[in-house]
CSV table of C-alpha atoms and ligand atoms in Angstrom, one decimal:
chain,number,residue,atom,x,y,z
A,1188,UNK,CA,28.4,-13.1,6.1
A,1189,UNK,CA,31.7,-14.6,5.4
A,1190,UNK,CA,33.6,-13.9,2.3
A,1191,UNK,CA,32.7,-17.7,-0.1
A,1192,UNK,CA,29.4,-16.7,0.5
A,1193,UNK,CA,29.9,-13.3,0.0
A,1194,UNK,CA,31.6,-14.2,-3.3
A,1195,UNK,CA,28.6,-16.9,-4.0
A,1196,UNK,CA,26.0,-14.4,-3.7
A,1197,UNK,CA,27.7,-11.5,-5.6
A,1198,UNK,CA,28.1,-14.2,-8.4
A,1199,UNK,CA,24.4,-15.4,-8.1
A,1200,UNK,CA,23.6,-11.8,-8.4
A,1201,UNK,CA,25.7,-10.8,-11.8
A,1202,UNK,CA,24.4,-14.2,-13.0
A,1203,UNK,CA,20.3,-13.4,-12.8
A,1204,UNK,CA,21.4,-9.6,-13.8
A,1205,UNK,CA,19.2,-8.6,-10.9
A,1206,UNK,CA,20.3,-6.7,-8.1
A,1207,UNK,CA,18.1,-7.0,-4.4
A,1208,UNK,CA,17.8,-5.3,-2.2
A,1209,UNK,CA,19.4,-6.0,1.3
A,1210,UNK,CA,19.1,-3.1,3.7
A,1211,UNK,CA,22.4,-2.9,5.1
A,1212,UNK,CA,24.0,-3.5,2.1
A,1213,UNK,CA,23.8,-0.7,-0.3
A,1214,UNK,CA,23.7,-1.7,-4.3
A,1215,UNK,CA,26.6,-0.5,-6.3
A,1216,UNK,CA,26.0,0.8,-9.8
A,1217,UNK,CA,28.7,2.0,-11.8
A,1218,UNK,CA,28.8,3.9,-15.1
A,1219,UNK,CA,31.2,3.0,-17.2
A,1220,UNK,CA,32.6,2.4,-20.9
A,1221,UNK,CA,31.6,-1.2,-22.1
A,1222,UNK,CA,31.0,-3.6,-25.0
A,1223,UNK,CA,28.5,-5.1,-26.3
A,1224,UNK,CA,27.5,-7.9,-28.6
A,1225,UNK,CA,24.7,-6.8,-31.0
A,1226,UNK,CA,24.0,-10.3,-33.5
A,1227,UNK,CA,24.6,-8.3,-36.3
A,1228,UNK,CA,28.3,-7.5,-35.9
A,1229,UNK,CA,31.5,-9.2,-35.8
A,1230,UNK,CA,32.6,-6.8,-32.8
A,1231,UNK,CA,31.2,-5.8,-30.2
A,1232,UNK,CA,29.7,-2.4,-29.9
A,1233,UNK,CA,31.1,0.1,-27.8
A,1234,UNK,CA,28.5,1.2,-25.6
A,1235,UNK,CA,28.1,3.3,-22.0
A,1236,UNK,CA,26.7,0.9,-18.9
A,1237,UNK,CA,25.6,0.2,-15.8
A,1238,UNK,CA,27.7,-2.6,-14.1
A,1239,UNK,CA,28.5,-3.9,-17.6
A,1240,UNK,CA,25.6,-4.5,-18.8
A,1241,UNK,CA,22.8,-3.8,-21.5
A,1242,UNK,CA,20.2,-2.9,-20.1
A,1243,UNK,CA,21.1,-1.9,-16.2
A,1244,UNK,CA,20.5,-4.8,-13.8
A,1245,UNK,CA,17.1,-4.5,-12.6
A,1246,UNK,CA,16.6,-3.9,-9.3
A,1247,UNK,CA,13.9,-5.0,-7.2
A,1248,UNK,CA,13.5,-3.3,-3.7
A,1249,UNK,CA,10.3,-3.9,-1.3
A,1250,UNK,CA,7.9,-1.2,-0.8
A,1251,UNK,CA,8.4,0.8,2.3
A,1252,UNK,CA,12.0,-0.3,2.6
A,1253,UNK,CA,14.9,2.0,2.1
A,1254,UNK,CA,17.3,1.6,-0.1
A,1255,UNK,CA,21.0,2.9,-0.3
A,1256,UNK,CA,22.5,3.1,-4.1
A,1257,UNK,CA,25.9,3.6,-4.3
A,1258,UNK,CA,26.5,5.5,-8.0
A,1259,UNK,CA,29.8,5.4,-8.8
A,1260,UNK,CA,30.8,7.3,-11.9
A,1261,UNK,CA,33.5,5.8,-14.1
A,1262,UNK,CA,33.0,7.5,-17.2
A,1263,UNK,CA,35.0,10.7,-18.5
A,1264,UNK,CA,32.5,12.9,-18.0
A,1265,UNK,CA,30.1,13.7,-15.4
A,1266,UNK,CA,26.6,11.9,-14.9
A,1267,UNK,CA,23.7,11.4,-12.1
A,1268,UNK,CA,21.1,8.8,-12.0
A,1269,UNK,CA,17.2,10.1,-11.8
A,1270,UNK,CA,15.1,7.4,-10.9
A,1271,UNK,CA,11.9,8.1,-12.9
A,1272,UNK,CA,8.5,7.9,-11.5
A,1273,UNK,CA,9.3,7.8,-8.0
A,1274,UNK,CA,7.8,9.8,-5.0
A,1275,UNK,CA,11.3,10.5,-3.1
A,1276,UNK,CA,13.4,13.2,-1.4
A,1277,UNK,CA,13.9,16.0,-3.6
A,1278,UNK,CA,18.0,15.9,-2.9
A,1279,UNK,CA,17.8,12.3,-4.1
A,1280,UNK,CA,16.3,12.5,-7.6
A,1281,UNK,CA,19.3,12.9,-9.6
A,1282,UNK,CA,18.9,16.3,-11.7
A,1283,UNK,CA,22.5,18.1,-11.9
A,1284,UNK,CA,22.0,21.8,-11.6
A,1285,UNK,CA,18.5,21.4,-9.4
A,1286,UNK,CA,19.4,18.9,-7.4
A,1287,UNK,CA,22.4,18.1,-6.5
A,1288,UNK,CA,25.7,18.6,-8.3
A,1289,UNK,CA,26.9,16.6,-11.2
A,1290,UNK,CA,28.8,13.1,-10.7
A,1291,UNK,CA,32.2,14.5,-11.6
A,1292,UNK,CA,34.1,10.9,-13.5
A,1293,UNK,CA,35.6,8.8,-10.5
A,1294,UNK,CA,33.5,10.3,-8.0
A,1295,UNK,CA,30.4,8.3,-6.2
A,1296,UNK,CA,27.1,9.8,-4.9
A,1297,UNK,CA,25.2,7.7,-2.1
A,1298,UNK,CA,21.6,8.0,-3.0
A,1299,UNK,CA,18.8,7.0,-0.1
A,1300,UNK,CA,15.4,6.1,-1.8
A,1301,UNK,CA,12.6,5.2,0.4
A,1302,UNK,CA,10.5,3.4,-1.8
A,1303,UNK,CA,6.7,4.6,-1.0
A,1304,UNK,CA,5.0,3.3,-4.0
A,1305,UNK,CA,5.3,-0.7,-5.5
A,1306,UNK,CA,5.4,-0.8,-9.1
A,1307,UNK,CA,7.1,-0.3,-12.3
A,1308,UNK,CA,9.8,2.2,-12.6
A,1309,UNK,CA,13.3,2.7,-14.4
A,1310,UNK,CA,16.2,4.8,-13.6
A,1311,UNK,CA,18.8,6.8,-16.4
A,1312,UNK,CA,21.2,9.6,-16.1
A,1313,UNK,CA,20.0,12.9,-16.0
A,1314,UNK,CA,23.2,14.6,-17.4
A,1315,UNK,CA,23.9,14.9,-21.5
A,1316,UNK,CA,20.8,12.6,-21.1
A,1317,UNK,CA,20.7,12.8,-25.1
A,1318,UNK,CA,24.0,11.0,-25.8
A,1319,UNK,CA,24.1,9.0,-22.3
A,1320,UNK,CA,20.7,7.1,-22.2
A,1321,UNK,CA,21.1,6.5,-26.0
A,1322,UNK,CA,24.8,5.1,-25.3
A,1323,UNK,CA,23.1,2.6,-23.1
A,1324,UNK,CA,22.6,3.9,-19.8
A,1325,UNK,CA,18.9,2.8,-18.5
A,1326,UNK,CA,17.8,0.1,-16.3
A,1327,UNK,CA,14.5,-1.1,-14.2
A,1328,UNK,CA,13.9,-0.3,-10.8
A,1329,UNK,CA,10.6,-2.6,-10.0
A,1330,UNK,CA,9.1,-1.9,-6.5
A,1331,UNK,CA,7.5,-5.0,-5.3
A,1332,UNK,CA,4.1,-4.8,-3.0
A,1333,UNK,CA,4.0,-5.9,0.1
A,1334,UNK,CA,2.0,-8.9,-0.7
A,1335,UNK,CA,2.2,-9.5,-4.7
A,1336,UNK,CA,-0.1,-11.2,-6.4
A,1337,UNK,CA,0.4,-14.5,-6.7
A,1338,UNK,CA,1.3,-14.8,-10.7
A,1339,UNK,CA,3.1,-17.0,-12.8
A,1340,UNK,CA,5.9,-15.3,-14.3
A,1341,UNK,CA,6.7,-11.3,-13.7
A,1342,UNK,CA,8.1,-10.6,-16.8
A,1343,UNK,CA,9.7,-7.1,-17.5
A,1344,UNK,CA,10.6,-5.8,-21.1
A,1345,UNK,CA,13.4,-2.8,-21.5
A,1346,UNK,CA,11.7,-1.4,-24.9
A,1347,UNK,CA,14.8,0.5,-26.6
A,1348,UNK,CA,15.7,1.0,-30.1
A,1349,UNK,CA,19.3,1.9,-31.0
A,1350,UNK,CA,20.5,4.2,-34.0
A,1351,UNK,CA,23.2,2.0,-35.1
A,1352,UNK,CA,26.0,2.8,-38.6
A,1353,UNK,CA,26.8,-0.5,-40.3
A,1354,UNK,CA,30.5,-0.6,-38.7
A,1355,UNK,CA,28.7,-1.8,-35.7
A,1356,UNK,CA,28.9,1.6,-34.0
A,1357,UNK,CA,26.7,3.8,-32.3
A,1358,UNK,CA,25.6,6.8,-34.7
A,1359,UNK,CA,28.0,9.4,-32.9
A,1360,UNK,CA,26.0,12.6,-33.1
A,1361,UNK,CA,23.6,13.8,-31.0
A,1362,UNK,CA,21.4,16.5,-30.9
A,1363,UNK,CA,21.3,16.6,-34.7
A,1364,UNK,CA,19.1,19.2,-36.5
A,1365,UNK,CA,17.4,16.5,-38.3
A,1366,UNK,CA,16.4,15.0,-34.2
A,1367,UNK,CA,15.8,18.8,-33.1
A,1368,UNK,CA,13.1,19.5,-35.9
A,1369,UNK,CA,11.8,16.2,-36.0
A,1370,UNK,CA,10.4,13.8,-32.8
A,1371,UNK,CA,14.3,13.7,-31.5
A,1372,UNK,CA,16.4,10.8,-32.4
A,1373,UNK,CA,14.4,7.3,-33.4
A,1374,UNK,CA,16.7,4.3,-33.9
A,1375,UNK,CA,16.7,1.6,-36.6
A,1376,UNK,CA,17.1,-1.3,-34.1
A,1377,UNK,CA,14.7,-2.0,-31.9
A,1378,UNK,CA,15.2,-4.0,-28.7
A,1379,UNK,CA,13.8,-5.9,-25.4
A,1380,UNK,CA,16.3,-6.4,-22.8
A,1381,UNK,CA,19.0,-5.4,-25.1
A,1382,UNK,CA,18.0,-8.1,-27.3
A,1383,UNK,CA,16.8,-8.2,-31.1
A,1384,UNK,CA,13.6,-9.9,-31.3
A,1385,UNK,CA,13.7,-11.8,-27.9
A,1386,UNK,CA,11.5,-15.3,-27.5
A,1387,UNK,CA,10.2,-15.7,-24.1
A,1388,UNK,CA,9.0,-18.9,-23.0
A,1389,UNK,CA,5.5,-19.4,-21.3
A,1390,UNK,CA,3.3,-22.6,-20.4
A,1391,UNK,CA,-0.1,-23.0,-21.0
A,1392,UNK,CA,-2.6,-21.7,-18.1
A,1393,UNK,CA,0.4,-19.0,-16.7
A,1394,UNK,CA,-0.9,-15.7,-15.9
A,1395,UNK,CA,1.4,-13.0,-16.4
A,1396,UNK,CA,2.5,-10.1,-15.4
A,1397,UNK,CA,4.3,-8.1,-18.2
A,1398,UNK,CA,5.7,-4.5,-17.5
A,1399,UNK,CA,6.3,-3.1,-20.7
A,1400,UNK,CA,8.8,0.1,-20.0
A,1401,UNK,CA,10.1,2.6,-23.0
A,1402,UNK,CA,13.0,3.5,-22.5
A,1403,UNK,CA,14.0,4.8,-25.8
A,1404,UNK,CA,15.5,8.3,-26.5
A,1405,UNK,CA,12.6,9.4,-28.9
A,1406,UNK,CA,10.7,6.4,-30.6
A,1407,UNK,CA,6.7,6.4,-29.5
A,1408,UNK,CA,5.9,2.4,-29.3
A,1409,UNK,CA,2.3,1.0,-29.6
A,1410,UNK,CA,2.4,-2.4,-28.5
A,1411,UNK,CA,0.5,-4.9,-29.9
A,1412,UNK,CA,0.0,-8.8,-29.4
A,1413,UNK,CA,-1.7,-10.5,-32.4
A,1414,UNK,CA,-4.3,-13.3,-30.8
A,1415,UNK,CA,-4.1,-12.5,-26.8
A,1416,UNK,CA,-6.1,-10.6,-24.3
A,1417,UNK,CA,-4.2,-8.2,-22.5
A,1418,UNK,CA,-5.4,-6.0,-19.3
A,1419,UNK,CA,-3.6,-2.8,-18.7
A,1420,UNK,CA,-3.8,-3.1,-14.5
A,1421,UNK,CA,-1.0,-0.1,-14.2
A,1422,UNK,CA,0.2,2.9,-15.7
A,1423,UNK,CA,4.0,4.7,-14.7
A,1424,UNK,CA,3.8,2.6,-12.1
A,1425,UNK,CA,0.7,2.9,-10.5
A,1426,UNK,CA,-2.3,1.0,-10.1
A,1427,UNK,CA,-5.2,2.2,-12.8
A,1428,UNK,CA,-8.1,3.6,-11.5
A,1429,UNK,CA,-9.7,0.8,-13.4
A,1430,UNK,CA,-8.8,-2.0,-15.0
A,1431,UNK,CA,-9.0,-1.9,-19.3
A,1432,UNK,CA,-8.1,-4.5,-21.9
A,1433,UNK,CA,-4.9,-2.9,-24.2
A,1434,UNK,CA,-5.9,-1.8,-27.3
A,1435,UNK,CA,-4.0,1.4,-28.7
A,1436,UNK,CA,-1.6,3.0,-25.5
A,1437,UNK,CA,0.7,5.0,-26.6
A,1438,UNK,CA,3.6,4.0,-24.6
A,1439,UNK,CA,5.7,7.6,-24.8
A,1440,UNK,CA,9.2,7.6,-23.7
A,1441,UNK,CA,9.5,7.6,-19.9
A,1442,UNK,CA,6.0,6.0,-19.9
A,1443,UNK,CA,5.3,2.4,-18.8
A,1444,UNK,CA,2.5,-0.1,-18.6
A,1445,UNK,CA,1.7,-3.7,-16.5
A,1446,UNK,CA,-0.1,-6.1,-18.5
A,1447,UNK,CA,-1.9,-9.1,-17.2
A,1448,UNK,CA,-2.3,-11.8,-19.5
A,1449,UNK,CA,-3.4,-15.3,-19.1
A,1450,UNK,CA,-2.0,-17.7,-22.0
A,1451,UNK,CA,-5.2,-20.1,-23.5
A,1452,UNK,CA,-4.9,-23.3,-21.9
A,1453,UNK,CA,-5.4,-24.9,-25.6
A,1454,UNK,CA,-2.4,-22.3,-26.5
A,1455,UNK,CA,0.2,-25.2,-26.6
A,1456,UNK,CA,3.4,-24.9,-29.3
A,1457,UNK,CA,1.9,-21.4,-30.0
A,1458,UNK,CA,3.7,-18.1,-31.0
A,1459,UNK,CA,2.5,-14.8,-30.2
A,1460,UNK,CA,3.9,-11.9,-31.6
A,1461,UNK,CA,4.4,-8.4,-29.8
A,1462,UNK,CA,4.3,-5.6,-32.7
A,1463,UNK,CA,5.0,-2.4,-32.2
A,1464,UNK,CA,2.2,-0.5,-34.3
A,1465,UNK,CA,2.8,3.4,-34.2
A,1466,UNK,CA,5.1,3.2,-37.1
A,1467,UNK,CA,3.5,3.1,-40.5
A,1468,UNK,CA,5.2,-0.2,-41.1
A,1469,UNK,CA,4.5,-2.5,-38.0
A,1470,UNK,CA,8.0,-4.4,-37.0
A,1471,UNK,CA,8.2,-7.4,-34.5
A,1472,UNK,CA,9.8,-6.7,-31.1
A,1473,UNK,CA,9.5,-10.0,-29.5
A,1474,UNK,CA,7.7,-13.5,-28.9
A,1475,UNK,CA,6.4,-14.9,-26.4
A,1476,UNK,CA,6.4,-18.8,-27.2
A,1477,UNK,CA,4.3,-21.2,-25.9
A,1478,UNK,CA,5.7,-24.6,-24.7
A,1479,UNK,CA,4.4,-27.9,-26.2
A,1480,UNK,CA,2.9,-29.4,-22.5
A,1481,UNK,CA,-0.1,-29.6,-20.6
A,1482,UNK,CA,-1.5,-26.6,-18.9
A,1483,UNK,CA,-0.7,-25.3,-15.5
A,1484,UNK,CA,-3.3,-23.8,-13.0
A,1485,UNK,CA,-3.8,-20.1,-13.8
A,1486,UNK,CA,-4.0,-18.6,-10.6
A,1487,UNK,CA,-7.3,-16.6,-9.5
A,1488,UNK,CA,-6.7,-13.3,-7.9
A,1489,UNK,CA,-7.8,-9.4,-8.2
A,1490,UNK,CA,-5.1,-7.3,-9.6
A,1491,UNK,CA,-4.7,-3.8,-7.0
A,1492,UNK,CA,-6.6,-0.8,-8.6
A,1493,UNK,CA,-6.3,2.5,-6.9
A,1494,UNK,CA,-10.0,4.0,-7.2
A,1495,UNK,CA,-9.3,6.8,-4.9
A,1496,UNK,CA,-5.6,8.0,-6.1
A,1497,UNK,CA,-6.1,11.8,-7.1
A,1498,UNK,CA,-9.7,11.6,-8.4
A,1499,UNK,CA,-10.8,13.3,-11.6
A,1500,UNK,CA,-13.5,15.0,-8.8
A,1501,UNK,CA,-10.6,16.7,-6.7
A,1502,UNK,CA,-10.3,19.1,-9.7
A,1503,UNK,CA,-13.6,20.2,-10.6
A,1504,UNK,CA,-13.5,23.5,-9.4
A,1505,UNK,CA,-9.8,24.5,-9.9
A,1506,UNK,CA,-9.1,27.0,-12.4
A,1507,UNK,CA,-6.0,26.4,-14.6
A,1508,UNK,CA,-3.0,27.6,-13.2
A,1509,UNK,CA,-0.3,27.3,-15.8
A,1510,UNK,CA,-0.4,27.0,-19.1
A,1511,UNK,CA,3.2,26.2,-20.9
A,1512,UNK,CA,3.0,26.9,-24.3
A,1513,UNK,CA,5.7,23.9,-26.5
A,1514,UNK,CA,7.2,25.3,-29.2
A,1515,UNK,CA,10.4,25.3,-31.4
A,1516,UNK,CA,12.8,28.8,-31.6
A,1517,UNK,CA,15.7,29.7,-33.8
A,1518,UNK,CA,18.3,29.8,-31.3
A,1519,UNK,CA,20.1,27.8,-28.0
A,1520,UNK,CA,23.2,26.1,-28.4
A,1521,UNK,CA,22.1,23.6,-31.3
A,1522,UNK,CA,20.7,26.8,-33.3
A,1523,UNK,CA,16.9,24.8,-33.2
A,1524,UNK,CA,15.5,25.1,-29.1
A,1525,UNK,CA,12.8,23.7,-28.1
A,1526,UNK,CA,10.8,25.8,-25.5
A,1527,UNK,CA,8.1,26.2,-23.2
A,1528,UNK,CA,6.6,29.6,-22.9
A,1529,UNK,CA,9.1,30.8,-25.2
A,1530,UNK,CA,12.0,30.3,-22.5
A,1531,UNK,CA,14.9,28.0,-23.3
A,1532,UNK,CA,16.0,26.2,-19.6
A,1533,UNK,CA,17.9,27.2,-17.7
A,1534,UNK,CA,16.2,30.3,-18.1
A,1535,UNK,CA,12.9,28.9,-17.7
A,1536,UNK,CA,9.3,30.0,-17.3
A,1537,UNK,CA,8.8,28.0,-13.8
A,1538,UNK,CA,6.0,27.3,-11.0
A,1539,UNK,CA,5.7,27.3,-7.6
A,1540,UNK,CA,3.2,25.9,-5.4
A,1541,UNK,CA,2.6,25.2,-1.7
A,1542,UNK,CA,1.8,21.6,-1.1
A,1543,UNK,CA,-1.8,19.7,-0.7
A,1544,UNK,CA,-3.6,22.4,-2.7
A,1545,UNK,CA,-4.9,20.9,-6.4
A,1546,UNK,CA,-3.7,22.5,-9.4
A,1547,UNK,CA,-4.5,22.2,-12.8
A,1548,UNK,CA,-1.8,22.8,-15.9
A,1549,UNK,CA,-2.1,23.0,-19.4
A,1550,UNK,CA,0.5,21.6,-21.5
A,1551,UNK,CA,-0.4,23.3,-25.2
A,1552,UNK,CA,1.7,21.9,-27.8
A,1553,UNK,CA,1.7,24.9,-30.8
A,1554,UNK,CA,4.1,22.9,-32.6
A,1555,UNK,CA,3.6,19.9,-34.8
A,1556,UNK,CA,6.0,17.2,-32.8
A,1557,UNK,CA,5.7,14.7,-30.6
A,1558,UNK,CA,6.7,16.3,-26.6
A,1559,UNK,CA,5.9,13.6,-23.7
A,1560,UNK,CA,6.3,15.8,-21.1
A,1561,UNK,CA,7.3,14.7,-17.6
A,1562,UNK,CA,7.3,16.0,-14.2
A,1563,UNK,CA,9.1,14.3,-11.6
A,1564,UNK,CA,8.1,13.0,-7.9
A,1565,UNK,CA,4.5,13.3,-8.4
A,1566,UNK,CA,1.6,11.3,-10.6
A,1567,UNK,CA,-1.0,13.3,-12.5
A,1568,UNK,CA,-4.3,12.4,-14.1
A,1569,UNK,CA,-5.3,13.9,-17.6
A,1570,UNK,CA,-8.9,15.3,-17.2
A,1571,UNK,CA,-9.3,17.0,-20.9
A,1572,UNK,CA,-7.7,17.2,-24.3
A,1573,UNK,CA,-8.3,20.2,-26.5
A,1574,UNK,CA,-10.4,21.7,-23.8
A,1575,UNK,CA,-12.6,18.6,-24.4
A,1576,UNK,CA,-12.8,16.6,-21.1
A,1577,UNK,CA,-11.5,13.4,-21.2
A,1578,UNK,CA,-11.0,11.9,-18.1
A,1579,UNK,CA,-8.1,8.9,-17.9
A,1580,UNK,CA,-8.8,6.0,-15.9
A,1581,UNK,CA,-5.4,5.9,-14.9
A,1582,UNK,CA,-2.5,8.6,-13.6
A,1583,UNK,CA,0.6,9.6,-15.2
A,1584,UNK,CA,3.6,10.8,-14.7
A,1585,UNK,CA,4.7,11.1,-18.7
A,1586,UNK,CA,2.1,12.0,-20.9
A,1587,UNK,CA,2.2,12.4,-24.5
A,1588,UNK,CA,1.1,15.8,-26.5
A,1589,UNK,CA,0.4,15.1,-30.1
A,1590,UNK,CA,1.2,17.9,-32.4
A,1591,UNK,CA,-1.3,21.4,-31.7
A,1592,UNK,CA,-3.0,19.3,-28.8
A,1593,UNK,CA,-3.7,20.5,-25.6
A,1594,UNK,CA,-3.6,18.6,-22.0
A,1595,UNK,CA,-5.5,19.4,-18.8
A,1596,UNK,CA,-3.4,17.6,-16.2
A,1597,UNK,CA,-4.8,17.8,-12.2
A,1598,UNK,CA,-2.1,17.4,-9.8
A,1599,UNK,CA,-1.8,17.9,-6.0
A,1600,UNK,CA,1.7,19.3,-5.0
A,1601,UNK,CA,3.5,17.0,-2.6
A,1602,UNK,CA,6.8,16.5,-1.6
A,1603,UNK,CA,8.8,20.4,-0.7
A,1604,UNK,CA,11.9,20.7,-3.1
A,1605,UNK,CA,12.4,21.3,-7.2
A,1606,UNK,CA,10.5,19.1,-9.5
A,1607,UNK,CA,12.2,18.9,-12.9
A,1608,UNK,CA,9.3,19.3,-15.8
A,1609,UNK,CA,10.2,17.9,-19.1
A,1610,UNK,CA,9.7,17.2,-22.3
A,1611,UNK,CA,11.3,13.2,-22.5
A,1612,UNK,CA,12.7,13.2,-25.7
A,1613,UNK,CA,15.5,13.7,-24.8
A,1614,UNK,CA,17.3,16.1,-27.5
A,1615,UNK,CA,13.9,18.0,-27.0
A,1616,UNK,CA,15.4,18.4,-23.5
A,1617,UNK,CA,18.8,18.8,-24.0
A,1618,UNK,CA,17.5,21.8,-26.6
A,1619,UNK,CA,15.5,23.6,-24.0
A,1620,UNK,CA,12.4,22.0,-22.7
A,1621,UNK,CA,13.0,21.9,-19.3
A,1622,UNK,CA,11.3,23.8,-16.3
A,1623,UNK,CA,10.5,23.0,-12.6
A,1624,UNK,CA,7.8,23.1,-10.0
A,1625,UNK,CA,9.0,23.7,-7.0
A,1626,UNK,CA,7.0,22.5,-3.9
A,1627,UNK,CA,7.3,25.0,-0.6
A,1628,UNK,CA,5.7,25.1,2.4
B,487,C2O,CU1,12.9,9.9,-17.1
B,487,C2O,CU2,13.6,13.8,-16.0
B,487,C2O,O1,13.3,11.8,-16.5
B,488,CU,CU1,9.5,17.3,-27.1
C-alpha cells in the first residue's frame, strides 16, 4: 500500500469510528487522557479513551480470523484490555495479576485473538476497572459470521450512564461507601454511543439487527420499545437456543443482547422510543425514527440459533460442585468488601477443573444487592433458580443474582489457563469479588 492511500484509509477509518480488521495489519488502540463534549456543558469533559474517542471504536473482525491488537497505554497509570465474552488464549485475556502483567503507562502489549465465536462482544480495562471503565474506557468488538444474514441495518448501541457533577466533570470518587453498600455506582446520565438520547434513522420494511450491549459500571437496564416487536436471537454473544420475543431481559452489566426487529411497512414518519424500565421511573435512552417514504423489501431469512450449544441435558446428572456464597464483610481496603465464600481476592476461595467434564456451580447471593457475576472464556447456561429449575433458552456468560437468590449455572471447562470469576459491578470487584477457575489438563 502506498502511503496517500495509507493516509486515505486511516482517515476513512477515524471517520466511520470503526476499526477492521486486516490481517497483516494489527489495530492500534491507545489509552489515553481525552475530552469530551457532553451537550450539557460549555467545556468539554475530561474523560479516559480509546483512540480519542467515546465510546472505543468498534471493531469488527471475521470469525475464524486472527487478529493482532496493538494496546498501547498512554495514561499515568497502568491498564490492560479484557475483551469480554470471548473464547481465547488464556495469556491473551487481559487480567493483570492472572494473566499477564499490568500495562505499565507508555508501554504496549500485542494481543493475538483468534476469534472462534461471531457475535456481540465488547472490550474494557481490567485494571482499577472501577474508575477506568467509568472514565470512559469501553468499546465493541462485533465478530461477524462467516455468512451474515442478509439484514438491513446492523445497528449496535453502547448502553452507558455516566455519574456526572454540574461543573461538567466526572464525579471523582470511586469506590465510595454509598457504591460499596449499595448496587456499585449508577450514573445520572444515561447514554447510547456516548450520546444523550440518540435518534437513529430507519425506513420502512428494514429488518434490523440491534445489539444492545451494557456497558455501564453498575446500572441494571431493562430495555423497552413502546409499539415494536422485538426477537431476542442472541445472548453474550451467542446464538439462543431458541428464538423469544423481548419482553422483560435484564440486561446486567457485562451482559448483551441481538434484537431482530422489522419496522411496519405502514410505520412511515413514526417514532419509537427505547425506555429503559428497571428504574422505578422509566427514562428515554434513544429513538429510532422512521423516515417519511415508501417501504423497502424486508428481507426473508432465519436468524442462527444454536440448539445443541451446552444443553440443559448435559447436566442432568452432575452434582453441584461449587457453591460461592456473595456476601458483604467489614473489612478490605474500602473498609466495606464484597466476598465470595467469605474470602476477599486476591485471597480467594478458587476452583480447578480438568477440561471437557460438566460441572455445575451455584452462585448464592446472601446479601440483598444486585452481583452479575461473570466468568471469563467460557458460556454457561442457567438450569435453576432458588433450587427451582428453570432452564434458559439461551447461554450466558454474565448472569444476574437478585438479592438472597440462588443460580445453578452448567458449564463444561474448556480452554487450560485461569479464568477470572466476577462479580461485574465493578466497585463490587474492585472490593473483593473476584475468584478464578482454572482449567488444567
Ligand atoms: Cu467484562 Cu472480567 O470482565
Ligand atoms: Cu456485586
Amino acid at each position: 500500500m502506498n502511503v496517500v492511500k495509507m493516509m486515505m484509509l486511516t482517515l476513512m477509518i477515524g471517520l466511520l469510528g470503526q476499526l477492521s480488521a486486516d490481517a497483516q495489519q494489527p489495530l492500534k488502540l491507545t489509552a489515553r487522557e481525552s475530552q469530551y463534549q457532553f451537550p450539557f456543558f460549555d467545556t468539554p469533559t475530561p474523560v479516559w479513551s480509546y483512540n480519542g474517542r467515546i465510546p472505543g471504536p468498534v471493531i469488527r473482525a471475521k470469525q475464524g480470523t486472527t487478529l493482532v491488537v496493538d494496546f498501547l497505554n498512554a495514561l499515568k497509570e497502568p491498564s490492560s484490555i479484557h475483551w469480554h465474552g470471548l473464547r481465547i488464549d488464556n495469556a491473551m485475556d487481559g487480567v493483570p495479576g492472572v494473566t499477564q502483567d499490568p500495562v505499565a503507562p507508555g508501554e504496549n502489549f500485542n494481543y493475538r485473538l483468534k476469534l472462534e465465536d461471531a457475535g456481540t462482544f465488547w472490550y474494557h480495562p481490567h485494571f482499577n476497572s472501577s474508575e477506568q471503565l467509568e472514565r470512559g474506557l469501553k468499546g465493541v468488538f462485533i465478530v461477524e459470521e462467516k455468512d451474515p444474514p442478509p439484514w438491513s441495518q446492523d445497528l449496535i448501541w453502547l448502553i452507558d450512564d455516566w455519574l456526572l457533577q454540574k461543573d461538567g466533570n466526572i464525579y471523582p470518587q470511586f469506590n465510595t461507601g454509598r457504591d460499596l453498600m449499595h448496587d456499585g455506582r449508577w450514573g445520572n446520565v444515561p447514554t447510547v454511543n456516548g450520546k444523550f438520547q440518540p435518534a437513529f434513522q430507519v425506513t420502512p420494511g428494514e429488518r434490523i439487527r440491534l445489539r444492545l450491549i451494557n456497558g455501564a459500571n453498575a446500572r441494571v437496564f431493562a430495555p423497552r420499545i413502546a409499539g415494536l416487536a422485538a426477537n431476542v436471537i442472541a445472548v453474550d454473544g451467542k446464538p439462543v437456543t431458541r428464538v423469544f420475543p423481548l419482553d422483560r431481559f435484564l440486561l446486567a452489566p457485562g451482559n448483551r443482547i441481538d434484537l431482530d426487529i422489522t419496522i411496519p411497512r405502514q410505520a412511515a414518519a413514526n417514532t419509537y422510543v427505547v425506555e429503559d424500565s428497571f428504574s422505578r421511573k422509566p427514562f428515554q435512552l434513544a429513538t429510532l425514527t422512521v423516515a417519511q417514504s415508501e417501504p423497502v423489501p424486508t428481507p426473508e431469512f432465519t436468524p442462527p440459533t444454536e440448539a445443541g450449544f451446552i444443553p440443559a441435558q448435559l447436566f442432568e446428572a452432575v452434582n453441584v460442585e461449587k457453591t460461592w456464597d456473595l456476601n458483604a464483610v467489614r473489612g478490605g481496603k474500602f473498609g466495606i468488601g464484597w466476598t465470595m465464600n467469605q474470602k476477599l481476592w486476591p485471597d480467594a476461595d478458587k476452583a480447578d477443573y480438568s477440561p471437557g467434564i460438566p460441572r455445575k456451580i451455584v452462585f448464592k447471593n446472601s446479601s440483598s444487592r444486585l452481583h452479575p457475576m461473570h466468568i471469563h472464556g467460557v458460556f454457561f447456561r442457567v438450569l435453576a433458580r432458588n433450587g427451582q429449575q428453570a432452564v434458559e433458552t439461551f447461554t450466558r456468560d454474565t448472569v444476574l443474582v437478585g438479592p438472597r437468590e440462588s443460580v445453578t449455572i452448567g458449564f463444561v471447562p474448556e480452554h487450560p489457563g485461569i479464568w477470572l470469576t466476577h462479580c461485574h459491578i465493578q466497585s463490587h470487584a474492585e472490593a473483593g469479588m473476584m475468584t478464578t477457575i482454572e482449567v488444567k489438563k
